[in-house]
């Protein structure tokens, strides 16, 4: 019965004094919302940054030891990366062609796949379909060719008078070597140069550390190079952002602690009469301490539940806005947030508990 | 047989001497009234007898326990077991209903018993108001809840500090009738009052002036 009455009083303190309880729970809820959101974003930062930085290019490049990659090597590379989390992958073939009797380098690739590892390609016009190409900006300017024009391509060493006619689907600007190249579909390259299986280069955009994958690929007899500059940048950015997020989280935690401590202190000050009465009726210091702590922790948990839910929602929203990618809810953060909220309120309630211990019923109840 | 024995009791707050060499004996079952002007030391005397405070000098013996030498924990235990307190300002816990306010005294004493608490409210004529919060009760009703709370553990001593000070005539009569019932039942009553009519209901009146019994 005594335990049941303890909870009766706890329920009354929380739900019948709603305005005061809301003030305390709100402080916890705001803090927990911020903490949960920050932690949620911080925990997913690695994957999000990896995705974002992958957008700036491939981080693993595979070529042959000498000459071209053969079909077996391409298959072996695919097998080696079968379990890797890939953002993108593209296969390239380089050939020397001629356009208007001028030599020009032709890059044969599936443009859609190439865009997954070279998202910085800026294409005016359309993606090339069958018998269509993209002209690098420099080539287009040099030959005074625009979107929709028909051009004829020939292998560089060909002396034939007629070549393969193709339509210019778009103009490509990359700021790199592609500006001086013609980008064609693999089928067009086969029509011009034969050798359907010819591959010079494979680019991968891998989430996580590509180094072990590079080693695995090298064991398959191919050259695999990691784009280290990008990896280094990612680690640095991730470290800096992570540190910033944790710093803000620590600040929020401290502010929440102060806020809850102040609110609980105010509650205890307002309830001096009640505490004095309980002591006059025979409540021990331990009983008073237990009641204040239980009340604070209950408010903390209630605020924590609301805050953790809002925090996960806020994190998902922020992630969508900032990274343009949904954030998978990290459900484990819910119990963790509740433990933190309960812990913070228990710590914050300690000074008020000490104050309650010093309440002298003889003075408070006499009103003198 | 004395329930309370005060010998040469003094209580000082800094330089202020609230009680000075007070000796008093209260027999078990007695109704004692304490009168005196404001600042005469009535409340200080009540606090000492009620185990809420300890004297600066002298001894206070309540039901065989020397309160002047008791630790804070022992004083708490004595309050819990021996004393029922009634206040002028009622001091009900605002978020608890009338019956829960009565059960609080049971809770710190031993075990809560809702039926018993309800019976105590019935005795003070508040059975129908058992589930009301203090703010939903009149002053007289709140004081009667306070009386029910003081009686619930059947204390040997009931201390009432200006119990009718905030009540209208009708409620005052009702509370005093309850005191008379208690007295007839053998409970020792000490009532601090300004009202000579209330004091006259007691078997004996002690008058305090400047911290001394006149």
PDB file of C-alpha atoms in Angstrom, chain A residues 62-353:
ATOM      1  CA  UNK A  62      41.391   0.252 -61.974  1.00  0.00           C
ATOM      2  CA  UNK A  63      43.674  -0.119 -65.032  1.00  0.00           C
ATOM      3  CA  UNK A  64      45.670  -2.952 -66.557  1.00  0.00           C
ATOM      4  CA  UNK A  65      49.325  -3.553 -65.625  1.00  0.00           C
ATOM      5  CA  UNK A  66      50.065  -3.035 -69.310  1.00  0.00           C
ATOM      6  CA  UNK A  67      47.792  -2.452 -72.267  1.00  0.00           C
ATOM      7  CA  UNK A  68      44.060  -2.980 -71.832  1.00  0.00           C
ATOM      8  CA  UNK A  69      42.009  -4.849 -69.306  1.00  0.00           C
ATOM      9  CA  UNK A  70      40.821  -8.144 -70.681  1.00  0.00           C
ATOM     10  CA  UNK A  71      37.386  -9.629 -70.062  1.00  0.00           C
ATOM     11  CA  UNK A  72      38.729 -11.933 -67.319  1.00  0.00           C
ATOM     12  CA  UNK A  73      40.263  -8.999 -65.445  1.00  0.00           C
ATOM     13  CA  UNK A  74      37.057  -6.985 -65.663  1.00  0.00           C
ATOM     14  CA  UNK A  75      35.108  -9.962 -64.328  1.00  0.00           C
ATOM     15  CA  UNK A  76      37.696 -10.468 -61.562  1.00  0.00           C
ATOM     16  CA  UNK A  77      37.402  -6.809 -60.587  1.00  0.00           C
ATOM     17  CA  UNK A  78      33.649  -7.074 -60.389  1.00  0.00           C
ATOM     18  CA  UNK A  79      33.971 -10.189 -58.227  1.00  0.00           C
ATOM     19  CA  UNK A  80      36.435  -8.457 -55.892  1.00  0.00           C
ATOM     20  CA  UNK A  81      34.002  -5.611 -55.361  1.00  0.00           C
ATOM     21  CA  UNK A  82      30.893  -7.738 -55.176  1.00  0.00           C
ATOM     22  CA  UNK A  83      30.382  -7.058 -51.465  1.00  0.00           C
ATOM     23  CA  UNK A  84      31.462  -3.402 -51.498  1.00  0.00           C
ATOM     24  CA  UNK A  85      28.904  -0.614 -51.100  1.00  0.00           C
ATOM     25  CA  UNK A  86      29.148   1.257 -54.380  1.00  0.00           C
ATOM     26  CA  UNK A  87      27.800   4.707 -55.114  1.00  0.00           C
ATOM     27  CA  UNK A  88      28.781   4.407 -58.769  1.00  0.00           C
ATOM     28  CA  UNK A  89      30.847   2.500 -61.285  1.00  0.00           C
ATOM     29  CA  UNK A  90      31.759   3.174 -64.904  1.00  0.00           C
ATOM     30  CA  UNK A  91      33.838   1.433 -67.607  1.00  0.00           C
ATOM     31  CA  UNK A  92      35.830   3.505 -70.114  1.00  0.00           C
ATOM     32  CA  UNK A  93      37.506   2.812 -73.434  1.00  0.00           C
ATOM     33  CA  UNK A  94      39.837   5.322 -75.068  1.00  0.00           C
ATOM     34  CA  UNK A  95      40.360   5.394 -78.844  1.00  0.00           C
ATOM     35  CA  UNK A  96      41.950   7.753 -81.296  1.00  0.00           C
ATOM     36  CA  UNK A  97      39.513   8.947 -83.888  1.00  0.00           C
ATOM     37  CA  UNK A  98      39.339  11.647 -86.531  1.00  0.00           C
ATOM     38  CA  UNK A  99      36.729  14.291 -87.053  1.00  0.00           C
ATOM     39  CA  UNK A 100      36.918  16.501 -90.099  1.00  0.00           C
ATOM     40  CA  UNK A 101      40.353  14.960 -90.736  1.00  0.00           C
ATOM     41  CA  UNK A 102      41.541  16.178 -87.382  1.00  0.00           C
ATOM     42  CA  UNK A 103      42.676  13.754 -84.659  1.00  0.00           C
ATOM     43  CA  UNK A 104      40.461  13.628 -81.617  1.00  0.00           C
ATOM     44  CA  UNK A 105      40.313  11.337 -78.627  1.00  0.00           C
ATOM     45  CA  UNK A 106      37.135   9.320 -78.281  1.00  0.00           C
ATOM     46  CA  UNK A 107      35.946   8.204 -74.870  1.00  0.00           C
ATOM     47  CA  UNK A 108      33.490   5.343 -75.044  1.00  0.00           C
ATOM     48  CA  UNK A 109      31.329   4.811 -71.980  1.00  0.00           C
ATOM     49  CA  UNK A 110      27.782   4.452 -70.758  1.00  0.00           C
ATOM     50  CA  UNK A 111      27.197   8.138 -69.957  1.00  0.00           C
ATOM     51  CA  UNK A 112      24.587   7.423 -67.301  1.00  0.00           C
ATOM     52  CA  UNK A 113      27.067   5.186 -65.464  1.00  0.00           C
ATOM     53  CA  UNK A 114      29.852   7.727 -65.993  1.00  0.00           C
ATOM     54  CA  UNK A 115      27.719  10.418 -64.361  1.00  0.00           C
ATOM     55  CA  UNK A 116      27.548   8.303 -61.185  1.00  0.00           C
ATOM     56  CA  UNK A 117      31.305   8.699 -60.740  1.00  0.00           C
ATOM     57  CA  UNK A 118      31.770  11.965 -62.621  1.00  0.00           C
ATOM     58  CA  UNK A 119      28.763  13.979 -61.446  1.00  0.00           C
ATOM     59  CA  UNK A 120      30.616  17.184 -62.239  1.00  0.00           C
ATOM     60  CA  UNK A 121      30.023  16.614 -65.958  1.00  0.00           C
ATOM     61  CA  UNK A 122      27.875  19.465 -67.165  1.00  0.00           C
ATOM     62  CA  UNK A 123      25.904  18.445 -70.238  1.00  0.00           C
ATOM     63  CA  UNK A 124      24.002  20.933 -72.377  1.00  0.00           C
ATOM     64  CA  UNK A 125      21.493  19.019 -74.474  1.00  0.00           C
ATOM     65  CA  UNK A 126      20.602  15.411 -73.942  1.00  0.00           C
ATOM     66  CA  UNK A 127      22.293  12.225 -72.936  1.00  0.00           C
ATOM     67  CA  UNK A 128      23.461  10.369 -76.069  1.00  0.00           C
ATOM     68  CA  UNK A 129      21.319   7.564 -77.377  1.00  0.00           C
ATOM     69  CA  UNK A 130      22.154   5.140 -80.195  1.00  0.00           C
ATOM     70  CA  UNK A 131      24.371   6.774 -82.847  1.00  0.00           C
ATOM     71  CA  UNK A 132      24.681   9.904 -80.775  1.00  0.00           C
ATOM     72  CA  UNK A 133      27.669  11.500 -79.040  1.00  0.00           C
ATOM     73  CA  UNK A 134      28.593  14.271 -76.639  1.00  0.00           C
ATOM     74  CA  UNK A 135      31.158  16.745 -77.840  1.00  0.00           C
ATOM     75  CA  UNK A 136      33.642  18.162 -75.399  1.00  0.00           C
ATOM     76  CA  UNK A 137      33.342  21.943 -75.273  1.00  0.00           C
ATOM     77  CA  UNK A 138      36.766  22.506 -76.911  1.00  0.00           C
ATOM     78  CA  UNK A 139      35.992  20.092 -79.738  1.00  0.00           C
ATOM     79  CA  UNK A 140      32.639  21.757 -80.327  1.00  0.00           C
ATOM     80  CA  UNK A 141      34.244  25.187 -80.484  1.00  0.00           C
ATOM     81  CA  UNK A 142      37.078  23.991 -82.699  1.00  0.00           C
ATOM     82  CA  UNK A 143      34.766  22.357 -85.188  1.00  0.00           C
ATOM     83  CA  UNK A 144      31.990  24.905 -84.810  1.00  0.00           C
ATOM     84  CA  UNK A 145      29.544  22.127 -84.082  1.00  0.00           C
ATOM     85  CA  UNK A 146      26.445  22.354 -81.917  1.00  0.00           C
ATOM     86  CA  UNK A 147      23.695  20.233 -80.487  1.00  0.00           C
ATOM     87  CA  UNK A 148      21.679  18.465 -83.195  1.00  0.00           C
ATOM     88  CA  UNK A 149      24.439  18.627 -85.809  1.00  0.00           C
ATOM     89  CA  UNK A 150      25.519  15.522 -87.702  1.00  0.00           C
ATOM     90  CA  UNK A 151      29.218  14.610 -87.688  1.00  0.00           C
ATOM     91  CA  UNK A 152      31.155  11.727 -89.126  1.00  0.00           C
ATOM     92  CA  UNK A 153      33.718   9.808 -87.127  1.00  0.00           C
ATOM     93  CA  UNK A 154      36.516   7.625 -88.406  1.00  0.00           C
ATOM     94  CA  UNK A 155      39.293   5.699 -86.727  1.00  0.00           C
ATOM     95  CA  UNK A 156      42.439   7.846 -86.758  1.00  0.00           C
ATOM     96  CA  UNK A 157      44.359   5.456 -88.966  1.00  0.00           C
ATOM     97  CA  UNK A 158      41.508   5.013 -91.453  1.00  0.00           C
ATOM     98  CA  UNK A 159      41.872   6.259 -94.971  1.00  0.00           C
ATOM     99  CA  UNK A 160      38.286   5.548 -95.848  1.00  0.00           C
ATOM    100  CA  UNK A 161      36.239   8.396 -97.208  1.00  0.00           C
ATOM    101  CA  UNK A 162      33.080   7.473 -95.359  1.00  0.00           C
ATOM    102  CA  UNK A 163      32.873   6.976 -91.651  1.00  0.00           C
ATOM    103  CA  UNK A 164      30.189   6.449 -89.031  1.00  0.00           C
ATOM    104  CA  UNK A 165      27.652   9.279 -88.972  1.00  0.00           C
ATOM    105  CA  UNK A 166      26.507  10.326 -85.514  1.00  0.00           C
ATOM    106  CA  UNK A 167      24.344  13.099 -84.138  1.00  0.00           C
ATOM    107  CA  UNK A 168      25.584  15.525 -81.471  1.00  0.00           C
ATOM    108  CA  UNK A 169      23.197  15.033 -78.544  1.00  0.00           C
ATOM    109  CA  UNK A 170      24.903  17.459 -76.189  1.00  0.00           C
ATOM    110  CA  UNK A 171      27.955  19.523 -75.343  1.00  0.00           C
ATOM    111  CA  UNK A 172      30.026  18.388 -72.383  1.00  0.00           C
ATOM    112  CA  UNK A 173      31.886  20.679 -70.005  1.00  0.00           C
ATOM    113  CA  UNK A 174      33.936  19.031 -67.282  1.00  0.00           C
ATOM    114  CA  UNK A 175      36.859  21.348 -66.732  1.00  0.00           C
ATOM    115  CA  UNK A 176      39.097  18.352 -67.448  1.00  0.00           C
ATOM    116  CA  UNK A 177      40.361  16.231 -70.318  1.00  0.00           C
ATOM    117  CA  UNK A 178      36.830  15.404 -71.439  1.00  0.00           C
ATOM    118  CA  UNK A 179      36.485  18.951 -72.817  1.00  0.00           C
ATOM    119  CA  UNK A 180      38.795  17.895 -75.642  1.00  0.00           C
ATOM    120  CA  UNK A 181      37.171  14.527 -76.207  1.00  0.00           C
ATOM    121  CA  UNK A 182      34.161  13.034 -77.902  1.00  0.00           C
ATOM    122  CA  UNK A 183      32.100  10.861 -75.630  1.00  0.00           C
ATOM    123  CA  UNK A 184      30.335   8.047 -77.404  1.00  0.00           C
ATOM    124  CA  UNK A 185      28.329   4.999 -76.450  1.00  0.00           C
ATOM    125  CA  UNK A 186      30.260   1.708 -76.287  1.00  0.00           C
ATOM    126  CA  UNK A 187      28.239   0.462 -79.289  1.00  0.00           C
ATOM    127  CA  UNK A 188      29.466   3.367 -81.421  1.00  0.00           C
ATOM    128  CA  UNK A 189      33.057   2.567 -80.425  1.00  0.00           C
ATOM    129  CA  UNK A 190      32.584  -1.060 -81.422  1.00  0.00           C
ATOM    130  CA  UNK A 191      31.150   0.051 -84.765  1.00  0.00           C
ATOM    131  CA  UNK A 192      34.228   2.212 -85.339  1.00  0.00           C
ATOM    132  CA  UNK A 193      36.969   0.111 -83.793  1.00  0.00           C
ATOM    133  CA  UNK A 194      35.640  -3.393 -83.243  1.00  0.00           C
ATOM    134  CA  UNK A 195      36.905  -5.243 -80.102  1.00  0.00           C
ATOM    135  CA  UNK A 196      33.662  -5.366 -78.152  1.00  0.00           C
ATOM    136  CA  UNK A 197      35.384  -6.297 -74.858  1.00  0.00           C
ATOM    137  CA  UNK A 198      38.029  -3.554 -74.885  1.00  0.00           C
ATOM    138  CA  UNK A 199      38.266  -1.707 -71.547  1.00  0.00           C
ATOM    139  CA  UNK A 200      40.986   0.738 -70.516  1.00  0.00           C
ATOM    140  CA  UNK A 201      39.762   1.988 -67.207  1.00  0.00           C
ATOM    141  CA  UNK A 202      37.165   1.272 -64.558  1.00  0.00           C
ATOM    142  CA  UNK A 203      36.218   3.851 -61.959  1.00  0.00           C
ATOM    143  CA  UNK A 204      34.473   3.000 -58.742  1.00  0.00           C
ATOM    144  CA  UNK A 205      32.939   5.259 -56.143  1.00  0.00           C
ATOM    145  CA  UNK A 206      33.052   3.230 -52.947  1.00  0.00           C
ATOM    146  CA  UNK A 207      31.536   4.044 -49.553  1.00  0.00           C
ATOM    147  CA  UNK A 208      34.109   3.483 -46.789  1.00  0.00           C
ATOM    148  CA  UNK A 209      37.819   2.871 -46.991  1.00  0.00           C
ATOM    149  CA  UNK A 210      38.754   1.766 -50.545  1.00  0.00           C
ATOM    150  CA  UNK A 211      42.265   0.665 -49.520  1.00  0.00           C
ATOM    151  CA  UNK A 212      41.432  -2.977 -48.707  1.00  0.00           C
ATOM    152  CA  UNK A 213      39.489  -3.210 -51.970  1.00  0.00           C
ATOM    153  CA  UNK A 214      42.490  -1.856 -53.865  1.00  0.00           C
ATOM    154  CA  UNK A 215      44.664  -4.567 -52.329  1.00  0.00           C
ATOM    155  CA  UNK A 216      42.118  -7.231 -53.252  1.00  0.00           C
ATOM    156  CA  UNK A 217      42.051  -5.932 -56.826  1.00  0.00           C
ATOM    157  CA  UNK A 218      45.840  -5.921 -57.083  1.00  0.00           C
ATOM    158  CA  UNK A 219      45.798  -9.603 -56.200  1.00  0.00           C
ATOM    159  CA  UNK A 220      43.677 -10.088 -59.322  1.00  0.00           C
ATOM    160  CA  UNK A 221      46.597  -8.806 -61.416  1.00  0.00           C
ATOM    161  CA  UNK A 222      45.293  -5.319 -62.136  1.00  0.00           C
ATOM    162  CA  UNK A 223      46.457  -1.902 -61.037  1.00  0.00           C
ATOM    163  CA  UNK A 224      44.125  -0.313 -58.513  1.00  0.00           C
ATOM    164  CA  UNK A 225      44.770   3.214 -57.355  1.00  0.00           C
ATOM    165  CA  UNK A 226      43.027   4.956 -54.474  1.00  0.00           C
ATOM    166  CA  UNK A 227      42.262   8.623 -54.965  1.00  0.00           C
ATOM    167  CA  UNK A 228      43.936   9.627 -51.715  1.00  0.00           C
ATOM    168  CA  UNK A 229      43.305  13.329 -51.763  1.00  0.00           C
ATOM    169  CA  UNK A 230      39.555  12.768 -51.617  1.00  0.00           C
ATOM    170  CA  UNK A 231      39.841  10.195 -48.854  1.00  0.00           C
ATOM    171  CA  UNK A 232      41.997  12.549 -46.802  1.00  0.00           C
ATOM    172  CA  UNK A 233      39.555  15.407 -47.261  1.00  0.00           C
ATOM    173  CA  UNK A 234      36.677  13.243 -46.161  1.00  0.00           C
ATOM    174  CA  UNK A 235      38.437  12.167 -43.003  1.00  0.00           C
ATOM    175  CA  UNK A 236      39.382  15.745 -42.152  1.00  0.00           C
ATOM    176  CA  UNK A 237      35.935  17.165 -42.847  1.00  0.00           C
ATOM    177  CA  UNK A 238      34.312  14.327 -40.961  1.00  0.00           C
ATOM    178  CA  UNK A 239      36.600  14.783 -37.982  1.00  0.00           C
ATOM    179  CA  UNK A 240      36.035  18.546 -37.859  1.00  0.00           C
ATOM    180  CA  UNK A 241      32.262  18.301 -38.265  1.00  0.00           C
ATOM    181  CA  UNK A 242      32.026  15.433 -35.795  1.00  0.00           C
ATOM    182  CA  UNK A 243      34.010  17.377 -33.186  1.00  0.00           C
ATOM    183  CA  UNK A 244      31.795  20.407 -33.739  1.00  0.00           C
ATOM    184  CA  UNK A 245      28.623  18.368 -33.339  1.00  0.00           C
ATOM    185  CA  UNK A 246      29.846  16.729 -30.143  1.00  0.00           C
ATOM    186  CA  UNK A 247      30.930  20.101 -28.779  1.00  0.00           C
ATOM    187  CA  UNK A 248      27.481  21.546 -29.422  1.00  0.00           C
ATOM    188  CA  UNK A 249      25.940  18.420 -27.874  1.00  0.00           C
ATOM    189  CA  UNK A 250      28.066  18.880 -24.742  1.00  0.00           C
ATOM    190  CA  UNK A 251      27.034  22.537 -24.535  1.00  0.00           C
ATOM    191  CA  UNK A 252      23.370  21.622 -24.917  1.00  0.00           C
ATOM    192  CA  UNK A 253      23.746  18.972 -22.221  1.00  0.00           C
ATOM    193  CA  UNK A 254      25.293  21.516 -19.862  1.00  0.00           C
ATOM    194  CA  UNK A 255      22.572  24.068 -20.605  1.00  0.00           C
ATOM    195  CA  UNK A 256      19.879  21.429 -20.100  1.00  0.00           C
ATOM    196  CA  UNK A 257      21.457  20.494 -16.768  1.00  0.00           C
ATOM    197  CA  UNK A 258      21.495  24.122 -15.623  1.00  0.00           C
ATOM    198  CA  UNK A 259      17.974  24.734 -16.883  1.00  0.00           C
ATOM    199  CA  UNK A 260      16.524  21.663 -15.164  1.00  0.00           C
ATOM    200  CA  UNK A 261      18.455  22.394 -11.973  1.00  0.00           C
ATOM    201  CA  UNK A 262      17.116  25.960 -11.908  1.00  0.00           C
ATOM    202  CA  UNK A 263      13.549  24.832 -12.616  1.00  0.00           C
ATOM    203  CA  UNK A 264      13.686  22.098  -9.968  1.00  0.00           C
ATOM    204  CA  UNK A 265      15.230  24.532  -7.501  1.00  0.00           C
ATOM    205  CA  UNK A 266      12.378  26.957  -8.158  1.00  0.00           C
ATOM    206  CA  UNK A 267       9.868  24.122  -7.699  1.00  0.00           C
ATOM    207  CA  UNK A 268      11.410  23.163  -4.366  1.00  0.00           C
ATOM    208  CA  UNK A 269      11.471  26.808  -3.260  1.00  0.00           C
ATOM    209  CA  UNK A 270       7.772  27.123  -4.134  1.00  0.00           C
ATOM    210  CA  UNK A 271       7.010  23.931  -2.249  1.00  0.00           C
ATOM    211  CA  UNK A 272       8.888  24.669   0.950  1.00  0.00           C
ATOM    212  CA  UNK A 273       5.596  24.588   2.861  1.00  0.00           C
ATOM    213  CA  UNK A 274       4.728  21.174   1.498  1.00  0.00           C
ATOM    214  CA  UNK A 275       8.199  19.801   2.267  1.00  0.00           C
ATOM    215  CA  UNK A 276       8.044  21.251   5.790  1.00  0.00           C
ATOM    216  CA  UNK A 277       4.618  19.692   6.313  1.00  0.00           C
ATOM    217  CA  UNK A 278       5.841  16.282   5.159  1.00  0.00           C
ATOM    218  CA  UNK A 279       8.731  16.529   7.585  1.00  0.00           C
ATOM    219  CA  UNK A 280       6.378  17.599  10.380  1.00  0.00           C
ATOM    220  CA  UNK A 281       4.224  14.563   9.628  1.00  0.00           C
ATOM    221  CA  UNK A 282       7.243  12.321  10.038  1.00  0.00           C
ATOM    222  CA  UNK A 283       8.915  12.168   6.620  1.00  0.00           C
ATOM    223  CA  UNK A 284      12.602  11.384   6.909  1.00  0.00           C
ATOM    224  CA  UNK A 285      15.200  13.249   4.830  1.00  0.00           C
ATOM    225  CA  UNK A 286      15.576  10.110   2.722  1.00  0.00           C
ATOM    226  CA  UNK A 287      11.847   9.975   2.056  1.00  0.00           C
ATOM    227  CA  UNK A 288      11.808  13.634   0.954  1.00  0.00           C
ATOM    228  CA  UNK A 289      14.891  13.061  -1.224  1.00  0.00           C
ATOM    229  CA  UNK A 290      13.291   9.983  -2.798  1.00  0.00           C
ATOM    230  CA  UNK A 291      10.101  11.892  -3.599  1.00  0.00           C
ATOM    231  CA  UNK A 292      11.861  14.879  -5.205  1.00  0.00           C
ATOM    232  CA  UNK A 293      14.203  12.654  -7.206  1.00  0.00           C
ATOM    233  CA  UNK A 294      11.351  10.433  -8.378  1.00  0.00           C
ATOM    234  CA  UNK A 295       9.355  13.464  -9.440  1.00  0.00           C
ATOM    235  CA  UNK A 296      12.292  15.021 -11.290  1.00  0.00           C
ATOM    236  CA  UNK A 297      13.255  11.799 -13.019  1.00  0.00           C
ATOM    237  CA  UNK A 298       9.636  11.171 -14.033  1.00  0.00           C
ATOM    238  CA  UNK A 299       9.448  14.652 -15.566  1.00  0.00           C
ATOM    239  CA  UNK A 300      12.834  14.008 -17.171  1.00  0.00           C
ATOM    240  CA  UNK A 301      11.661  10.750 -18.708  1.00  0.00           C
ATOM    241  CA  UNK A 302       8.406  12.340 -19.941  1.00  0.00           C
ATOM    242  CA  UNK A 303      10.363  15.238 -21.444  1.00  0.00           C
ATOM    243  CA  UNK A 304      12.887  12.741 -22.786  1.00  0.00           C
ATOM    244  CA  UNK A 305      10.229  10.689 -24.575  1.00  0.00           C
ATOM    245  CA  UNK A 306       8.850  13.775 -26.306  1.00  0.00           C
ATOM    246  CA  UNK A 307      12.323  15.184 -26.980  1.00  0.00           C
ATOM    247  CA  UNK A 308      13.771  11.959 -28.353  1.00  0.00           C
ATOM    248  CA  UNK A 309      10.843  11.541 -30.742  1.00  0.00           C
ATOM    249  CA  UNK A 310      11.073  15.152 -31.904  1.00  0.00           C
ATOM    250  CA  UNK A 311      14.861  14.874 -32.144  1.00  0.00           C
ATOM    251  CA  UNK A 312      14.715  11.888 -34.480  1.00  0.00           C
ATOM    252  CA  UNK A 313      12.155  13.697 -36.611  1.00  0.00           C
ATOM    253  CA  UNK A 314      14.231  16.860 -36.651  1.00  0.00           C
ATOM    254  CA  UNK A 315      17.367  14.911 -37.581  1.00  0.00           C
ATOM    255  CA  UNK A 316      15.546  13.226 -40.473  1.00  0.00           C
ATOM    256  CA  UNK A 317      14.250  16.593 -41.675  1.00  0.00           C
ATOM    257  CA  UNK A 318      17.639  18.303 -41.357  1.00  0.00           C
ATOM    258  CA  UNK A 319      19.349  15.428 -43.113  1.00  0.00           C
ATOM    259  CA  UNK A 320      16.899  15.577 -45.979  1.00  0.00           C
ATOM    260  CA  UNK A 321      17.376  19.341 -46.268  1.00  0.00           C
ATOM    261  CA  UNK A 322      21.160  19.402 -45.907  1.00  0.00           C
ATOM    262  CA  UNK A 323      22.256  16.152 -47.543  1.00  0.00           C
ATOM    263  CA  UNK A 324      19.191  15.517 -49.686  1.00  0.00           C
ATOM    264  CA  UNK A 325      19.152  11.977 -48.425  1.00  0.00           C
ATOM    265  CA  UNK A 326      16.799  10.333 -45.925  1.00  0.00           C
ATOM    266  CA  UNK A 327      18.214   9.397 -42.536  1.00  0.00           C
ATOM    267  CA  UNK A 328      17.336   5.959 -41.276  1.00  0.00           C
ATOM    268  CA  UNK A 329      15.837   6.359 -37.757  1.00  0.00           C
ATOM    269  CA  UNK A 330      18.302   5.181 -35.144  1.00  0.00           C
ATOM    270  CA  UNK A 331      15.874   3.608 -32.710  1.00  0.00           C
ATOM    271  CA  UNK A 332      18.590   2.786 -30.195  1.00  0.00           C
ATOM    272  CA  UNK A 333      18.863   6.527 -29.593  1.00  0.00           C
ATOM    273  CA  UNK A 334      15.401   6.469 -27.971  1.00  0.00           C
ATOM    274  CA  UNK A 335      16.365   4.432 -24.893  1.00  0.00           C
ATOM    275  CA  UNK A 336      19.748   6.191 -24.825  1.00  0.00           C
ATOM    276  CA  UNK A 337      18.018   9.607 -24.809  1.00  0.00           C
ATOM    277  CA  UNK A 338      15.713   8.479 -22.007  1.00  0.00           C
ATOM    278  CA  UNK A 339      18.669   7.316 -19.932  1.00  0.00           C
ATOM    279  CA  UNK A 340      20.449  10.646 -20.533  1.00  0.00           C
ATOM    280  CA  UNK A 341      17.291  12.647 -19.707  1.00  0.00           C
ATOM    281  CA  UNK A 342      16.717  10.651 -16.519  1.00  0.00           C
ATOM    282  CA  UNK A 343      20.394  10.952 -15.577  1.00  0.00           C
ATOM    283  CA  UNK A 344      20.520  14.685 -16.220  1.00  0.00           C
ATOM    284  CA  UNK A 345      17.382  15.342 -14.180  1.00  0.00           C
ATOM    285  CA  UNK A 346      18.661  13.153 -11.342  1.00  0.00           C
ATOM    286  CA  UNK A 347      21.955  15.099 -11.268  1.00  0.00           C
ATOM    287  CA  UNK A 348      20.131  18.418 -11.682  1.00  0.00           C
ATOM    288  CA  UNK A 349      17.780  17.546  -8.821  1.00  0.00           C
ATOM    289  CA  UNK A 350      20.632  17.073  -6.394  1.00  0.00           C
ATOM    290  CA  UNK A 351      21.045  20.752  -5.346  1.00  0.00           C
ATOM    291  CA  UNK A 352      17.259  21.110  -4.803  1.00  0.00           C
ATOM    292  CA  UNK A 353      17.297  17.898  -2.772  1.00  0.00           C
TER     293      UNK A 353
END
